[in-house]
PDB file of C-alpha atoms in Angstrom:
ATOM      1  CA  UNK B   1      81.178  88.332 106.976  1.00  0.00           C
ATOM      2  CA  UNK B   2      83.290  86.925 109.774  1.00  0.00           C
ATOM      3  CA  UNK B   3      85.117  90.030 111.085  1.00  0.00           C
ATOM      4  CA  UNK B   4      84.601  93.779 111.349  1.00  0.00           C
ATOM      5  CA  UNK B   5      87.826  95.802 111.601  1.00  0.00           C
ATOM      6  CA  UNK B   6      87.649  99.465 112.698  1.00  0.00           C
ATOM      7  CA  UNK B   7      90.934 101.337 112.230  1.00  0.00           C
ATOM      8  CA  UNK B   8      91.564 104.619 114.058  1.00  0.00           C
ATOM      9  CA  UNK B   9      93.884 106.668 111.877  1.00  0.00           C
ATOM     10  CA  UNK B  10      93.971 109.926 109.972  1.00  0.00           C
ATOM     11  CA  UNK B  11      96.535 110.715 107.307  1.00  0.00           C
ATOM     12  CA  UNK B  12      95.810 114.459 107.463  1.00  0.00           C
ATOM     13  CA  UNK B  13      96.940 115.135 111.025  1.00  0.00           C
ATOM     14  CA  UNK B  14      99.048 113.856 113.881  1.00  0.00           C
ATOM     15  CA  UNK B  15     101.758 111.234 113.623  1.00  0.00           C
ATOM     16  CA  UNK B  16     100.491 109.792 110.331  1.00  0.00           C
ATOM     17  CA  UNK B  17     101.047 113.158 108.657  1.00  0.00           C
ATOM     18  CA  UNK B  18     104.597 113.214 110.039  1.00  0.00           C
ATOM     19  CA  UNK B  19     105.112 109.688 108.656  1.00  0.00           C
ATOM     20  CA  UNK B  20     103.968 110.768 105.201  1.00  0.00           C
ATOM     21  CA  UNK B  21     106.272 113.799 105.347  1.00  0.00           C
ATOM     22  CA  UNK B  22     109.214 111.554 106.320  1.00  0.00           C
ATOM     23  CA  UNK B  23     108.523 109.302 103.342  1.00  0.00           C
ATOM     24  CA  UNK B  24     108.459 112.303 100.988  1.00  0.00           C
ATOM     25  CA  UNK B  25     111.644 113.707 102.553  1.00  0.00           C
ATOM     26  CA  UNK B  26     113.327 110.314 102.177  1.00  0.00           C
ATOM     27  CA  UNK B  27     112.389 110.124  98.519  1.00  0.00           C
ATOM     28  CA  UNK B  28     113.699 113.669  97.933  1.00  0.00           C
ATOM     29  CA  UNK B  29     116.927 112.816  99.755  1.00  0.00           C
ATOM     30  CA  UNK B  30     117.366 109.653  97.693  1.00  0.00           C
ATOM     31  CA  UNK B  31     116.989 111.352  94.309  1.00  0.00           C
ATOM     32  CA  UNK B  32     118.604 114.698  95.208  1.00  0.00           C
ATOM     33  CA  UNK B  33     122.184 113.754  94.148  1.00  0.00           C
ATOM     34  CA  UNK B  34     120.891 113.261  90.602  1.00  0.00           C
ATOM     35  CA  UNK B  35     119.578 116.835  90.376  1.00  0.00           C
ATOM     36  CA  UNK B  36     121.752 118.779  92.852  1.00  0.00           C
ATOM     37  CA  UNK B  37     125.497 118.800  92.672  1.00  0.00           C
ATOM     38  CA  UNK B  38     127.095 119.223  96.049  1.00  0.00           C
ATOM     39  CA  UNK B  39     129.428 117.806  98.599  1.00  0.00           C
ATOM     40  CA  UNK B  40     127.152 114.975  99.789  1.00  0.00           C
ATOM     41  CA  UNK B  41     127.846 111.558  98.348  1.00  0.00           C
ATOM     42  CA  UNK B  42     125.320 109.318  96.663  1.00  0.00           C
ATOM     43  CA  UNK B  43     125.841 106.680  99.353  1.00  0.00           C
ATOM     44  CA  UNK B  44     125.154 109.148 102.175  1.00  0.00           C
ATOM     45  CA  UNK B  45     121.999 110.419 100.457  1.00  0.00           C
ATOM     46  CA  UNK B  46     120.786 106.848  99.960  1.00  0.00           C
ATOM     47  CA  UNK B  47     121.296 105.951 103.641  1.00  0.00           C
ATOM     48  CA  UNK B  48     119.540 109.097 104.871  1.00  0.00           C
ATOM     49  CA  UNK B  49     116.690 108.542 102.392  1.00  0.00           C
ATOM     50  CA  UNK B  50     116.299 104.881 103.282  1.00  0.00           C
ATOM     51  CA  UNK B  51     116.254 105.720 107.002  1.00  0.00           C
ATOM     52  CA  UNK B  52     113.609 108.415 106.568  1.00  0.00           C
ATOM     53  CA  UNK B  53     111.458 106.190 104.347  1.00  0.00           C
ATOM     54  CA  UNK B  54     111.713 103.278 106.796  1.00  0.00           C
ATOM     55  CA  UNK B  55     110.811 105.428 109.802  1.00  0.00           C
ATOM     56  CA  UNK B  56     107.954 107.031 107.844  1.00  0.00           C
ATOM     57  CA  UNK B  57     106.554 103.643 106.861  1.00  0.00           C
ATOM     58  CA  UNK B  58     106.677 102.411 110.471  1.00  0.00           C
ATOM     59  CA  UNK B  59     104.741 105.507 111.588  1.00  0.00           C
ATOM     60  CA  UNK B  60     102.193 105.366 108.746  1.00  0.00           C
ATOM     61  CA  UNK B  61     101.579 101.628 109.212  1.00  0.00           C
ATOM     62  CA  UNK B  62     101.006 101.956 112.998  1.00  0.00           C
ATOM     63  CA  UNK B  63      97.518 102.598 114.368  1.00  0.00           C
ATOM     64  CA  UNK B  64      94.921 101.495 116.926  1.00  0.00           C
ATOM     65  CA  UNK B  65      91.727  99.656 116.140  1.00  0.00           C
ATOM     66  CA  UNK B  66      88.955  97.316 117.180  1.00  0.00           C
ATOM     67  CA  UNK B  67      88.343  93.883 115.676  1.00  0.00           C
ATOM     68  CA  UNK B  68      84.992  92.122 116.126  1.00  0.00           C
ATOM     69  CA  UNK B  69      84.748  88.380 115.458  1.00  0.00           C
ATOM     70  CA  UNK B  70      81.076  87.652 114.709  1.00  0.00           C
ATOM     71  CA  UNK B  71      81.453  83.855 114.621  1.00  0.00           C
ATOM     72  CA  UNK B  72      83.003  83.548 118.085  1.00  0.00           C
ATOM     73  CA  UNK B  73      81.227  86.613 119.554  1.00  0.00           C
ATOM     74  CA  UNK B  74      84.390  88.322 120.775  1.00  0.00           C
ATOM     75  CA  UNK B  75      86.171  91.656 120.396  1.00  0.00           C
ATOM     76  CA  UNK B  76      89.809  92.761 120.457  1.00  0.00           C
ATOM     77  CA  UNK B  77      91.014  96.336 120.900  1.00  0.00           C
ATOM     78  CA  UNK B  78      94.488  96.356 119.417  1.00  0.00           C
ATOM     79  CA  UNK B  79      97.542  98.374 118.494  1.00  0.00           C
ATOM     80  CA  UNK B  80      98.937  97.557 115.068  1.00  0.00           C
ATOM     81  CA  UNK B  81     102.594  98.104 114.207  1.00  0.00           C
ATOM     82  CA  UNK B  82     103.598  97.186 110.645  1.00  0.00           C
ATOM     83  CA  UNK B  83     100.615  94.804 110.361  1.00  0.00           C
ATOM     84  CA  UNK B  84     101.105  92.962 113.668  1.00  0.00           C
ATOM     85  CA  UNK B  85      98.015  93.426 115.877  1.00  0.00           C
ATOM     86  CA  UNK B  86      98.708  93.253 119.617  1.00  0.00           C
ATOM     87  CA  UNK B  87      95.705  92.985 121.906  1.00  0.00           C
ATOM     88  CA  UNK B  88      93.598  90.543 123.889  1.00  0.00           C
ATOM     89  CA  UNK B  89      90.361  88.937 122.790  1.00  0.00           C
ATOM     90  CA  UNK B  90      87.462  89.386 125.214  1.00  0.00           C
ATOM     91  CA  UNK B  91      83.933  88.030 125.014  1.00  0.00           C
ATOM     92  CA  UNK B  92      81.491  90.456 123.453  1.00  0.00           C
ATOM     93  CA  UNK B  93      78.339  90.836 125.544  1.00  0.00           C
ATOM     94  CA  UNK B  94      74.975  90.356 123.862  1.00  0.00           C
ATOM     95  CA  UNK B  95      74.584  93.551 121.818  1.00  0.00           C
ATOM     96  CA  UNK B  96      70.910  94.542 121.780  1.00  0.00           C
ATOM     97  CA  UNK B  97      71.046  97.873 119.953  1.00  0.00           C
ATOM     98  CA  UNK B  98      73.263  99.702 117.460  1.00  0.00           C
ATOM     99  CA  UNK B  99      72.677 103.463 117.206  1.00  0.00           C
ATOM    100  CA  UNK B 100      74.086 106.276 115.087  1.00  0.00           C
ATOM    101  CA  UNK B 101      74.278 109.751 116.611  1.00  0.00           C
ATOM    102  CA  UNK B 102      75.602 112.809 114.790  1.00  0.00           C
ATOM    103  CA  UNK B 103      77.425 115.312 116.992  1.00  0.00           C
ATOM    104  CA  UNK B 104      78.343 118.855 115.922  1.00  0.00           C
ATOM    105  CA  UNK B 105      81.117 120.380 117.986  1.00  0.00           C
ATOM    106  CA  UNK B 106      83.641 123.157 117.796  1.00  0.00           C
ATOM    107  CA  UNK B 107      87.055 121.732 117.034  1.00  0.00           C
ATOM    108  CA  UNK B 108      90.496 123.216 116.679  1.00  0.00           C
ATOM    109  CA  UNK B 109      93.743 121.763 115.454  1.00  0.00           C
ATOM    110  CA  UNK B 110      96.514 122.332 117.955  1.00  0.00           C
ATOM    111  CA  UNK B 111      99.411 124.226 116.380  1.00  0.00           C
ATOM    112  CA  UNK B 112     102.368 121.869 116.185  1.00  0.00           C
ATOM    113  CA  UNK B 113     104.524 123.323 113.426  1.00  0.00           C
ATOM    114  CA  UNK B 114     103.489 120.716 110.870  1.00  0.00           C
ATOM    115  CA  UNK B 115      99.704 120.604 110.566  1.00  0.00           C
ATOM    116  CA  UNK B 116      97.789 123.720 109.558  1.00  0.00           C
ATOM    117  CA  UNK B 117      96.107 125.501 112.460  1.00  0.00           C
ATOM    118  CA  UNK B 118      92.356 125.769 112.034  1.00  0.00           C
ATOM    119  CA  UNK B 119      89.174 125.898 114.035  1.00  0.00           C
ATOM    120  CA  UNK B 120      85.539 125.441 113.135  1.00  0.00           C
ATOM    121  CA  UNK B 121      82.473 123.313 113.604  1.00  0.00           C
ATOM    122  CA  UNK B 122      82.922 119.631 112.840  1.00  0.00           C
ATOM    123  CA  UNK B 123      80.229 116.964 112.560  1.00  0.00           C
ATOM    124  CA  UNK B 124      81.215 113.518 113.766  1.00  0.00           C
ATOM    125  CA  UNK B 125      78.950 110.523 113.266  1.00  0.00           C
ATOM    126  CA  UNK B 126      79.250 108.028 116.118  1.00  0.00           C
ATOM    127  CA  UNK B 127      78.152 104.399 116.030  1.00  0.00           C
ATOM    128  CA  UNK B 128      77.289 103.071 119.497  1.00  0.00           C
ATOM    129  CA  UNK B 129      76.916  99.377 120.387  1.00  0.00           C
ATOM    130  CA  UNK B 130      74.708  98.850 123.439  1.00  0.00           C
ATOM    131  CA  UNK B 131      74.481  95.744 125.597  1.00  0.00           C
ATOM    132  CA  UNK B 132      72.081  95.405 128.560  1.00  0.00           C
ATOM    133  CA  UNK B 133      73.492  98.511 130.299  1.00  0.00           C
ATOM    134  CA  UNK B 134      72.467 102.047 129.279  1.00  0.00           C
ATOM    135  CA  UNK B 135      76.095 102.974 128.559  1.00  0.00           C
ATOM    136  CA  UNK B 136      77.527 101.869 125.211  1.00  0.00           C
ATOM    137  CA  UNK B 137      79.926  98.950 125.153  1.00  0.00           C
ATOM    138  CA  UNK B 138      81.791 100.105 122.021  1.00  0.00           C
ATOM    139  CA  UNK B 139      81.975 103.377 120.095  1.00  0.00           C
ATOM    140  CA  UNK B 140      83.222 104.040 116.558  1.00  0.00           C
ATOM    141  CA  UNK B 141      83.592 107.576 115.179  1.00  0.00           C
ATOM    142  CA  UNK B 142      83.304 108.518 111.491  1.00  0.00           C
ATOM    143  CA  UNK B 143      83.580 111.798 109.640  1.00  0.00           C
ATOM    144  CA  UNK B 144      81.491 110.407 106.742  1.00  0.00           C
ATOM    145  CA  UNK B 145      77.764 110.032 107.505  1.00  0.00           C
ATOM    146  CA  UNK B 146      77.105 107.370 104.855  1.00  0.00           C
ATOM    147  CA  UNK B 147      79.982 105.218 106.113  1.00  0.00           C
ATOM    148  CA  UNK B 148      78.632 105.467 109.676  1.00  0.00           C
ATOM    149  CA  UNK B 149      75.147 104.392 108.521  1.00  0.00           C
ATOM    150  CA  UNK B 150      76.553 101.460 106.493  1.00  0.00           C
ATOM    151  CA  UNK B 151      78.645 100.338 109.463  1.00  0.00           C
ATOM    152  CA  UNK B 152      75.676 100.523 111.844  1.00  0.00           C
ATOM    153  CA  UNK B 153      73.511  98.437 109.498  1.00  0.00           C
ATOM    154  CA  UNK B 154      76.295  95.886 108.991  1.00  0.00           C
ATOM    155  CA  UNK B 155      76.980  95.540 112.723  1.00  0.00           C
ATOM    156  CA  UNK B 156      73.272  95.304 113.597  1.00  0.00           C
ATOM    157  CA  UNK B 157      72.734  92.600 110.984  1.00  0.00           C
ATOM    158  CA  UNK B 158      75.744  90.528 112.083  1.00  0.00           C
ATOM    159  CA  UNK B 159      75.023  90.918 115.810  1.00  0.00           C
ATOM    160  CA  UNK B 160      71.235  90.379 115.505  1.00  0.00           C
ATOM    161  CA  UNK B 161      70.600  93.737 117.178  1.00  0.00           C
ATOM    162  CA  UNK B 162      68.096  96.532 116.646  1.00  0.00           C
ATOM    163  CA  UNK B 163      69.397  99.438 114.561  1.00  0.00           C
ATOM    164  CA  UNK B 164      68.548 103.059 115.405  1.00  0.00           C
ATOM    165  CA  UNK B 165      69.367 105.468 112.591  1.00  0.00           C
ATOM    166  CA  UNK B 166      68.974 109.254 112.735  1.00  0.00           C
ATOM    167  CA  UNK B 167      66.220 110.959 110.788  1.00  0.00           C
ATOM    168  CA  UNK B 168      67.209 112.251 107.372  1.00  0.00           C
TER     169      UNK B 168
END
């Protein structure tokens, strides 16, 4: 494996949810003249639908992430817009340890008029990459424990680092 690509995005909240809703609204707008008779023209509905779908796709296909190049021992934190990744490569220090820590915390979704408002206890599984300093150099957060453990093992193997996994 030459690269590890960590993408920070969630389709169930925030801007990605708005992007998905725009795509659905665009599709409804595009097909609505077939089912609803009214004063709007087919051309107008198509333009509105195409605009909403395009804007939705731009939002859904935009995210932040981290790319690790194992062969050249470098890392790039990037912003991706429609597949183009903008960021600078920097040398990755010698990673000596990869650790997984599970954190339970109270979380609440901020009411924004689109996402449902909820609160409760959430467990997040964090993968830390440590260099010579006691503070982690990189951090990746996962909601799925198994995915966090797989990622930690993969990174430790490719970076020749020790791997600390939590007790079952």
